PDB file of C-alpha atoms in Angstrom:
ATOM      1  CA  MET A  15     218.448   5.973 -24.336  1.00 56.00           C
ATOM      2  CA  PRO A  16     217.920   6.092 -28.114  1.00 62.00           C
ATOM      3  CA  LYS A  17     214.924   8.041 -29.304  1.00 70.00           C
ATOM      4  CA  ALA A  18     211.898   6.130 -30.556  1.00 80.00           C
ATOM      5  CA  ARG A  19     211.049   6.225 -34.252  1.00 94.00           C
ATOM      6  CA  ILE A  20     207.672   7.733 -33.368  1.00 96.00           C
ATOM      7  CA  SER A  21     206.906  10.843 -31.351  1.00 97.00           C
ATOM      8  CA  ALA A  22     203.530  12.243 -30.428  1.00 97.00           C
ATOM      9  CA  CYS A  23     202.328  15.578 -29.119  1.00 97.00           C
ATOM     10  CA  MET A  24     199.092  16.284 -27.278  1.00 96.00           C
ATOM     11  CA  VAL A  25     198.045  19.828 -26.373  1.00 96.00           C
ATOM     12  CA  LEU A  26     196.056  20.008 -23.140  1.00 95.00           C
ATOM     13  CA  TYR A  27     193.433  22.607 -22.389  1.00 91.00           C
ATOM     14  CA  HIS A  28     191.031  21.611 -19.593  1.00 89.00           C
ATOM     15  CA  ALA A  29     191.239  18.105 -21.013  1.00 86.00           C
ATOM     16  CA  GLY A  30     190.380  16.081 -17.904  1.00 84.00           C
ATOM     17  CA  ASP A  31     190.270  12.300 -17.726  1.00 88.00           C
ATOM     18  CA  GLU A  32     189.847  11.764 -21.467  1.00 91.00           C
ATOM     19  CA  ALA A  33     193.444  12.953 -21.952  1.00 93.00           C
ATOM     20  CA  LEU A  34     194.595  10.148 -19.657  1.00 94.00           C
ATOM     21  CA  ARG A  35     192.704   7.649 -21.813  1.00 95.00           C
ATOM     22  CA  ALA A  36     194.396   9.029 -24.930  1.00 95.00           C
ATOM     23  CA  VAL A  37     197.844   8.660 -23.341  1.00 96.00           C
ATOM     24  CA  ASP A  38     196.858   5.143 -22.242  1.00 95.00           C
ATOM     25  CA  CYS A  39     196.333   4.352 -25.930  1.00 96.00           C
ATOM     26  CA  LEU A  40     199.713   5.774 -26.902  1.00 96.00           C
ATOM     27  CA  ASP A  41     201.400   3.807 -24.126  1.00 94.00           C
ATOM     28  CA  ALA A  42     199.623   0.579 -25.114  1.00 95.00           C
ATOM     29  CA  SER A  43     200.665   0.937 -28.758  1.00 94.00           C
ATOM     30  CA  ASP A  44     202.579  -1.856 -30.455  1.00 92.00           C
ATOM     31  CA  GLU A  45     205.259   0.751 -31.247  1.00 92.00           C
ATOM     32  CA  THR A  46     207.293   2.748 -28.746  1.00 93.00           C
ATOM     33  CA  VAL A  47     206.173   6.366 -28.786  1.00 95.00           C
ATOM     34  CA  ASP A  48     207.919   9.374 -27.237  1.00 95.00           C
ATOM     35  CA  VAL A  49     204.974  11.326 -25.840  1.00 96.00           C
ATOM     36  CA  TYR A  50     205.005  15.085 -25.257  1.00 96.00           C
ATOM     37  CA  LEU A  51     202.265  16.946 -23.418  1.00 95.00           C
ATOM     38  CA  VAL A  52     202.036  20.697 -23.925  1.00 96.00           C
ATOM     39  CA  ASP A  53     199.994  21.932 -20.981  1.00 93.00           C
ATOM     40  CA  ASN A  54     198.069  25.105 -21.819  1.00 93.00           C
ATOM     41  CA  THR A  55     196.231  25.077 -18.490  1.00 91.00           C
ATOM     42  CA  PRO A  56     198.727  25.610 -15.653  1.00 81.00           C
ATOM     43  CA  GLU A  57     195.871  25.799 -13.128  1.00 85.00           C
ATOM     44  CA  ASP A  58     194.774  22.257 -14.050  1.00 88.00           C
ATOM     45  CA  ASP A  59     196.378  19.112 -12.592  1.00 89.00           C
ATOM     46  CA  THR A  60     195.679  16.852 -15.599  1.00 91.00           C
ATOM     47  CA  ALA A  61     199.279  16.848 -16.826  1.00 89.00           C
ATOM     48  CA  GLN A  62     200.593  15.944 -13.368  1.00 89.00           C
ATOM     49  CA  ARG A  63     198.126  13.062 -13.059  1.00 91.00           C
ATOM     50  CA  ILE A  64     199.126  11.744 -16.484  1.00 92.00           C
ATOM     51  CA  ARG A  65     202.821  11.976 -15.629  1.00 90.00           C
ATOM     52  CA  TRP A  66     202.166  10.046 -12.401  1.00 91.00           C
ATOM     53  CA  ALA A  67     200.440   7.268 -14.386  1.00 91.00           C
ATOM     54  CA  HIS A  68     202.966   7.406 -17.264  1.00 93.00           C
ATOM     55  CA  PRO A  69     206.378   8.521 -15.927  1.00 91.00           C
ATOM     56  CA  GLY A  70     207.928   8.518 -19.414  1.00 91.00           C
ATOM     57  CA  VAL A  71     205.692  11.292 -20.665  1.00 94.00           C
ATOM     58  CA  GLN A  72     207.465  14.623 -21.188  1.00 94.00           C
ATOM     59  CA  VAL A  73     205.424  17.607 -20.004  1.00 94.00           C
ATOM     60  CA  ARG A  74     205.999  21.096 -21.331  1.00 95.00           C
ATOM     61  CA  PRO A  75     204.003  23.456 -19.056  1.00 93.00           C
ATOM     62  CA  GLN A  76     202.946  26.837 -20.399  1.00 93.00           C
ATOM     63  CA  THR A  77     201.971  29.943 -18.489  1.00 90.00           C
ATOM     64  CA  ARG A  78     198.939  30.627 -20.701  1.00 90.00           C
ATOM     65  CA  ASN A  79     196.816  29.093 -23.437  1.00 91.00           C
ATOM     66  CA  LEU A  80     198.944  29.204 -26.601  1.00 91.00           C
ATOM     67  CA  GLY A  81     196.283  27.703 -28.826  1.00 91.00           C
ATOM     68  CA  PHE A  82     196.489  24.452 -30.766  1.00 93.00           C
ATOM     69  CA  GLY A  83     199.032  25.219 -33.479  1.00 92.00           C
ATOM     70  CA  ARG A  84     201.489  27.168 -31.354  1.00 93.00           C
ATOM     71  CA  GLY A  85     201.121  24.565 -28.617  1.00 94.00           C
ATOM     72  CA  ASN A  86     202.161  21.789 -30.975  1.00 96.00           C
ATOM     73  CA  ASN A  87     205.071  23.880 -32.204  1.00 97.00           C
ATOM     74  CA  VAL A  88     206.525  24.038 -28.677  1.00 95.00           C
ATOM     75  CA  VAL A  89     208.200  20.642 -29.150  1.00 96.00           C
ATOM     76  CA  LEU A  90     209.125  21.059 -32.820  1.00 96.00           C
ATOM     77  CA  ASN A  91     212.855  21.618 -32.271  1.00 94.00           C
ATOM     78  CA  GLU A  92     213.062  18.688 -29.830  1.00 94.00           C
ATOM     79  CA  LEU A  93     211.827  16.055 -32.263  1.00 95.00           C
ATOM     80  CA  GLU A  94     214.301  13.414 -33.406  1.00 93.00           C
ATOM     81  CA  SER A  95     211.810  10.828 -34.629  1.00 95.00           C
ATOM     82  CA  ASP A  96     211.040   9.548 -38.111  1.00 96.00           C
ATOM     83  CA  TYR A  97     207.295  10.034 -37.714  1.00 98.00           C
ATOM     84  CA  HIS A  98     205.346  12.457 -35.565  1.00 98.00           C
ATOM     85  CA  ILE A  99     201.748  12.059 -34.439  1.00 98.00           C
ATOM     86  CA  LEU A 100     199.403  14.910 -33.642  1.00 97.00           C
ATOM     87  CA  VAL A 101     196.736  13.599 -31.291  1.00 96.00           C
ATOM     88  CA  ASN A 102     193.865  15.317 -29.501  1.00 96.00           C
ATOM     89  CA  PRO A 103     193.090  14.476 -25.859  1.00 95.00           C
ATOM     90  CA  ASP A 104     189.647  13.213 -26.919  1.00 95.00           C
ATOM     91  CA  VAL A 105     190.936  10.499 -29.277  1.00 96.00           C
ATOM     92  CA  THR A 106     191.265   6.767 -28.578  1.00 96.00           C
ATOM     93  CA  PHE A 107     192.450   3.905 -30.766  1.00 96.00           C
ATOM     94  CA  GLU A 108     193.488   0.250 -30.779  1.00 96.00           C
ATOM     95  CA  PRO A 109     197.101  -0.802 -29.986  1.00 96.00           C
ATOM     96  CA  ASP A 110     197.925  -1.862 -33.561  1.00 96.00           C
ATOM     97  CA  VAL A 111     196.921   1.385 -35.279  1.00 97.00           C
ATOM     98  CA  ILE A 112     200.226   3.227 -34.946  1.00 97.00           C
ATOM     99  CA  GLY A 113     202.281   0.227 -36.013  1.00 96.00           C
ATOM    100  CA  ARG A 114     200.183  -0.234 -39.150  1.00 97.00           C
ATOM    101  CA  MET A 115     200.468   3.463 -39.955  1.00 97.00           C
ATOM    102  CA  VAL A 116     204.255   3.318 -39.595  1.00 97.00           C
ATOM    103  CA  ARG A 117     204.491   0.291 -41.878  1.00 97.00           C
ATOM    104  CA  TYR A 118     202.382   2.047 -44.501  1.00 97.00           C
ATOM    105  CA  MET A 119     204.599   5.134 -44.351  1.00 97.00           C
ATOM    106  CA  ASP A 120     207.731   2.962 -44.554  1.00 97.00           C
ATOM    107  CA  GLU A 121     206.330   1.282 -47.667  1.00 97.00           C
ATOM    108  CA  HIS A 122     205.281   4.576 -49.294  1.00 97.00           C
ATOM    109  CA  PRO A 123     208.216   6.967 -48.829  1.00 97.00           C
ATOM    110  CA  ASN A 124     206.611   9.672 -50.974  1.00 97.00           C
ATOM    111  CA  VAL A 125     203.639  10.068 -48.592  1.00 97.00           C
ATOM    112  CA  VAL A 126     204.069  13.031 -46.241  1.00 98.00           C
ATOM    113  CA  ILE A 127     200.907  12.664 -44.105  1.00 98.00           C
ATOM    114  CA  LEU A 128     198.706   9.689 -43.291  1.00 98.00           C
ATOM    115  CA  THR A 129     195.224  10.509 -42.013  1.00 96.00           C
ATOM    116  CA  PRO A 130     192.912   7.827 -40.578  1.00 96.00           C
ATOM    117  CA  HIS A 131     189.224   7.011 -40.674  1.00 95.00           C
ATOM    118  CA  VAL A 132     187.736   9.007 -37.784  1.00 95.00           C
ATOM    119  CA  LEU A 133     184.693   7.571 -35.995  1.00 95.00           C
ATOM    120  CA  ASN A 134     182.226   8.893 -33.458  1.00 94.00           C
ATOM    121  CA  ALA A 135     181.912   7.076 -30.129  1.00 91.00           C
ATOM    122  CA  ASP A 136     178.884   5.178 -31.505  1.00 91.00           C
ATOM    123  CA  GLY A 137     180.923   3.861 -34.430  1.00 91.00           C
ATOM    124  CA  THR A 138     179.450   6.123 -37.093  1.00 92.00           C
ATOM    125  CA  ASP A 139     181.627   8.025 -39.527  1.00 90.00           C
ATOM    126  CA  GLN A 140     182.573  11.497 -38.344  1.00 90.00           C
ATOM    127  CA  LEU A 141     182.627  12.770 -41.945  1.00 86.00           C
ATOM    128  CA  LEU A 142     185.470  15.214 -41.439  1.00 89.00           C
ATOM    129  CA  PRO A 143     186.439  17.312 -44.481  1.00 83.00           C
ATOM    130  CA  LYS A 144     188.774  15.696 -46.988  1.00 88.00           C
ATOM    131  CA  LYS A 145     188.916  18.559 -49.476  1.00 86.00           C
ATOM    132  CA  GLN A 146     190.356  22.056 -49.177  1.00 87.00           C
ATOM    133  CA  PRO A 147     188.050  24.681 -47.665  1.00 87.00           C
ATOM    134  CA  THR A 148     186.090  26.913 -50.031  1.00 87.00           C
ATOM    135  CA  VAL A 149     183.327  29.402 -49.279  1.00 86.00           C
ATOM    136  CA  HIS A 150     180.472  27.146 -50.359  1.00 86.00           C
ATOM    137  CA  TYR A 151     181.927  24.084 -48.621  1.00 84.00           C
ATOM    138  CA  LEU A 152     182.148  25.990 -45.341  1.00 84.00           C
ATOM    139  CA  LEU A 153     178.655  27.361 -45.788  1.00 83.00           C
ATOM    140  CA  GLY A 154     177.511  23.786 -46.208  1.00 80.00           C
ATOM    141  CA  GLY A 155     179.046  22.939 -42.844  1.00 74.00           C
ATOM    142  CA  PHE A 156     177.458  25.903 -41.070  1.00 73.00           C
ATOM    143  CA  LEU A 157     174.025  25.628 -42.685  1.00 79.00           C
ATOM    144  CA  GLU A 158     173.517  21.950 -43.524  1.00 79.00           C
ATOM    145  CA  LYS A 159     170.586  21.775 -41.069  1.00 84.00           C
ATOM    146  CA  LEU A 160     168.678  23.988 -43.493  1.00 78.00           C
ATOM    147  CA  GLY A 161     168.842  21.269 -46.128  1.00 82.00           C
ATOM    148  CA  GLY A 162     168.868  22.008 -49.855  1.00 83.00           C
ATOM    149  CA  PRO A 163     172.246  22.760 -51.463  1.00 87.00           C
ATOM    150  CA  PHE A 164     173.941  23.060 -48.076  1.00 87.00           C
ATOM    151  CA  VAL A 165     173.632  19.327 -47.466  1.00 89.00           C
ATOM    152  CA  ARG A 166     175.014  18.605 -50.940  1.00 89.00           C
ATOM    153  CA  TRP A 167     177.939  20.981 -50.418  1.00 87.00           C
ATOM    154  CA  ARG A 168     178.749  19.404 -47.066  1.00 89.00           C
ATOM    155  CA  ARG A 169     178.701  15.920 -48.586  1.00 89.00           C
ATOM    156  CA  GLU A 170     181.003  17.054 -51.394  1.00 85.00           C
ATOM    157  CA  TYR A 171     183.388  18.612 -48.852  1.00 87.00           C
ATOM    158  CA  THR A 172     183.596  15.386 -46.826  1.00 88.00           C
ATOM    159  CA  MET A 173     183.580  13.116 -49.921  1.00 85.00           C
ATOM    160  CA  ALA A 174     180.639  11.327 -48.326  1.00 85.00           C
ATOM    161  CA  ASP A 175     179.416   9.950 -51.663  1.00 84.00           C
ATOM    162  CA  ASP A 176     182.853   8.891 -52.930  1.00 87.00           C
ATOM    163  CA  ASP A 177     184.330   5.404 -52.727  1.00 86.00           C
ATOM    164  CA  LEU A 178     186.355   5.617 -49.518  1.00 90.00           C
ATOM    165  CA  ASN A 179     186.943   1.895 -49.088  1.00 91.00           C
ATOM    166  CA  HIS A 180     190.566   2.052 -50.163  1.00 93.00           C
ATOM    167  CA  PRO A 181     193.505   4.390 -49.478  1.00 95.00           C
ATOM    168  CA  LEU A 182     193.319   7.532 -51.578  1.00 93.00           C
ATOM    169  CA  LYS A 183     194.951  10.908 -51.966  1.00 95.00           C
ATOM    170  CA  VAL A 184     193.091  13.757 -50.232  1.00 94.00           C
ATOM    171  CA  LYS A 185     193.557  17.477 -49.678  1.00 93.00           C
ATOM    172  CA  PHE A 186     192.917  17.581 -45.938  1.00 93.00           C
ATOM    173  CA  ALA A 187     194.257  15.775 -42.862  1.00 93.00           C
ATOM    174  CA  THR A 188     192.421  16.354 -39.597  1.00 92.00           C
ATOM    175  CA  GLY A 189     194.436  17.793 -36.735  1.00 91.00           C
ATOM    176  CA  CYS A 190     192.627  15.561 -34.239  1.00 94.00           C
ATOM    177  CA  PHE A 191     194.915  12.680 -35.284  1.00 96.00           C
ATOM    178  CA  LEU A 192     197.453  12.431 -38.075  1.00 97.00           C
ATOM    179  CA  MET A 193     200.898  11.001 -38.738  1.00 98.00           C
ATOM    180  CA  ILE A 194     203.395  13.248 -40.498  1.00 98.00           C
ATOM    181  CA  ARG A 195     207.016  12.653 -41.391  1.00 97.00           C
ATOM    182  CA  THR A 196     209.019  14.535 -38.805  1.00 97.00           C
ATOM    183  CA  LYS A 197     211.342  15.969 -41.452  1.00 97.00           C
ATOM    184  CA  THR A 198     208.265  17.284 -43.289  1.00 97.00           C
ATOM    185  CA  PHE A 199     206.844  18.839 -40.122  1.00 97.00           C
ATOM    186  CA  LYS A 200     210.170  20.554 -39.498  1.00 97.00           C
ATOM    187  CA  GLU A 201     210.536  21.684 -43.107  1.00 96.00           C
ATOM    188  CA  LEU A 202     207.107  23.308 -42.830  1.00 97.00           C
ATOM    189  CA  LYS A 203     208.146  24.889 -39.504  1.00 96.00           C
ATOM    190  CA  GLY A 204     205.101  23.273 -37.935  1.00 94.00           C
ATOM    191  CA  PHE A 205     201.808  25.102 -37.787  1.00 94.00           C
ATOM    192  CA  ASP A 206     201.252  28.678 -38.857  1.00 91.00           C
ATOM    193  CA  GLU A 207     200.851  30.269 -35.429  1.00 90.00           C
ATOM    194  CA  ARG A 208     198.541  32.967 -36.732  1.00 90.00           C
ATOM    195  CA  PHE A 209     195.783  30.359 -36.446  1.00 85.00           C
ATOM    196  CA  PHE A 210     194.925  30.158 -32.755  1.00 85.00           C
ATOM    197  CA  LEU A 211     192.278  27.457 -33.207  1.00 84.00           C
ATOM    198  CA  TYR A 212     190.454  26.070 -36.280  1.00 85.00           C
ATOM    199  CA  GLN A 213     191.753  25.888 -39.868  1.00 86.00           C
ATOM    200  CA  GLU A 214     195.336  25.385 -38.680  1.00 92.00           C
ATOM    201  CA  ASP A 215     195.104  21.797 -39.948  1.00 93.00           C
ATOM    202  CA  SER A 216     193.680  23.005 -43.286  1.00 92.00           C
ATOM    203  CA  ASP A 217     196.658  25.326 -43.643  1.00 92.00           C
ATOM    204  CA  LEU A 218     199.156  22.630 -42.635  1.00 95.00           C
ATOM    205  CA  SER A 219     197.571  20.207 -45.090  1.00 95.00           C
ATOM    206  CA  ARG A 220     197.747  22.687 -47.931  1.00 93.00           C
ATOM    207  CA  ARG A 221     201.428  23.396 -47.314  1.00 96.00           C
ATOM    208  CA  ALA A 222     202.279  19.723 -46.823  1.00 96.00           C
ATOM    209  CA  ALA A 223     200.542  18.755 -50.074  1.00 95.00           C
ATOM    210  CA  GLN A 224     203.125  20.860 -51.905  1.00 95.00           C
ATOM    211  CA  LEU A 225     205.797  18.423 -50.675  1.00 96.00           C
ATOM    212  CA  GLY A 226     204.018  15.123 -51.283  1.00 96.00           C
ATOM    213  CA  PRO A 227     200.690  13.289 -51.115  1.00 97.00           C
ATOM    214  CA  ILE A 228     198.354  13.182 -48.130  1.00 97.00           C
ATOM    215  CA  ILE A 229     196.751   9.751 -47.907  1.00 97.00           C
ATOM    216  CA  TYR A 230     193.465   8.853 -46.230  1.00 96.00           C
ATOM    217  CA  HIS A 231     193.422   5.209 -45.097  1.00 96.00           C
ATOM    218  CA  PRO A 232     189.995   3.761 -44.214  1.00 95.00           C
ATOM    219  CA  ASP A 233     191.397   0.696 -42.442  1.00 94.00           C
ATOM    220  CA  MET A 234     193.226   2.711 -39.813  1.00 95.00           C
ATOM    221  CA  CYS A 235     190.556   3.949 -37.428  1.00 96.00           C
ATOM    222  CA  VAL A 236     190.482   6.222 -34.399  1.00 96.00           C
ATOM    223  CA  THR A 237     187.545   7.343 -32.268  1.00 96.00           C
ATOM    224  CA  HIS A 238     187.116  11.061 -31.690  1.00 94.00           C
ATOM    225  CA  ASN A 239     184.818  12.259 -28.901  1.00 89.00           C
ATOM    226  CA  TRP A 240     184.158  15.521 -30.730  1.00 72.00           C
ATOM    227  CA  ALA A 241     182.799  18.371 -28.579  1.00 64.00           C
ATOM    228  CA  ARG A 242     182.201  20.702 -31.571  1.00 55.00           C
ATOM    229  CA  GLU A 243     182.504  23.920 -29.573  1.00 53.00           C
ATOM    230  CA  ASN A 244     182.241  25.923 -32.794  1.00 49.00           C
ATOM    231  CA  THR A 245     178.575  24.934 -33.144  1.00 53.00           C
ATOM    232  CA  ARG A 246     177.651  25.227 -29.461  1.00 60.00           C
ATOM    233  CA  SER A 247     178.899  28.616 -28.315  1.00 69.00           C
ATOM    234  CA  VAL A 248     179.154  32.153 -29.639  1.00 71.00           C
ATOM    235  CA  LYS A 249     182.842  32.206 -28.705  1.00 74.00           C
ATOM    236  CA  GLY A 250     183.499  29.072 -30.717  1.00 70.00           C
ATOM    237  CA  VAL A 251     181.616  30.349 -33.758  1.00 77.00           C
ATOM    238  CA  LEU A 252     183.508  33.656 -33.678  1.00 80.00           C
ATOM    239  CA  ARG A 253     186.828  31.823 -33.441  1.00 77.00           C
ATOM    240  CA  GLN A 254     185.859  29.667 -36.399  1.00 79.00           C
ATOM    241  CA  ILE A 255     184.855  32.692 -38.493  1.00 80.00           C
ATOM    242  CA  ARG A 256     188.085  34.487 -37.626  1.00 85.00           C
ATOM    243  CA  SER A 257     190.174  31.478 -38.622  1.00 81.00           C
ATOM    244  CA  VAL A 258     188.268  31.073 -41.883  1.00 82.00           C
ATOM    245  CA  CYS A 259     188.942  34.719 -42.714  1.00 81.00           C
ATOM    246  CA  GLN A 260     192.635  34.256 -41.919  1.00 80.00           C
ATOM    247  CA  PHE A 261     192.763  31.180 -44.147  1.00 77.00           C
ATOM    248  CA  PHE A 262     191.209  32.977 -47.124  1.00 79.00           C
ATOM    249  CA  MET A 263     193.390  36.044 -46.572  1.00 82.00           C
ATOM    250  CA  LYS A 264     196.436  33.784 -46.782  1.00 83.00           C
ATOM    251  CA  TRP A 265     195.401  31.514 -49.654  1.00 79.00           C
ATOM    252  CA  GLY A 266     192.834  33.602 -51.517  1.00 83.00           C
ATOM    253  CA  VAL A 267     189.054  33.303 -51.591  1.00 83.00           C
ATOM    254  CA  GLU A 268     187.682  30.326 -53.506  1.00 84.00           C
ATOM    255  CA  TRP A 269     183.946  29.887 -53.984  1.00 85.00           C
TER     256      TRP A 269
END
């Protein structure tokens, strides 16, 4: 059978039932999507349950947790689509979202990545970063509960006070859900696998922006049930700090 114009990859790590809901959304899309699951938890039966419910899904089991970036890169050489979607297991969306994203990309051939409006489960804006990471922007994220300049820095980082009611060029596309031209993803050789978790999407965005614009579109919405491990556990915080250090070592420190 001919390959679909759209492919999607979801990396599983103790994802549970929410991953099934995410694949339900991909399957219900108004566009045919070739779905790949990279299973980083061989001891978990989530991938098998999804394949039973969606026989067309292609599972790529791993013997250990490869991390997010390397996990997504597993399918890189298999892709034959025009557009590739990176989607987290904790994301849901309406059936027309992918079709509208494809039409936008078709109409704007210079755009390399399209990133949507990401909402919390209660419908509020998730306020994910839209600018490149800098030291003071990241401090704003870590310390915004202290108020003062940290809140202002966080709002600048997420463009919270900008007019976001129309499509605009941004510096950052969230790895929880984005659409990238497959040829661009391959030209970039996917994610930099030195980033195990966190900042891999910042790095991908920065490299992709050298090839063409990244566009944020407010009318294309997804819901992200964000666990925010980096703010809830010592392990998560240490991983975040390590990834931030790797990012600045690669790109240089910017205040």
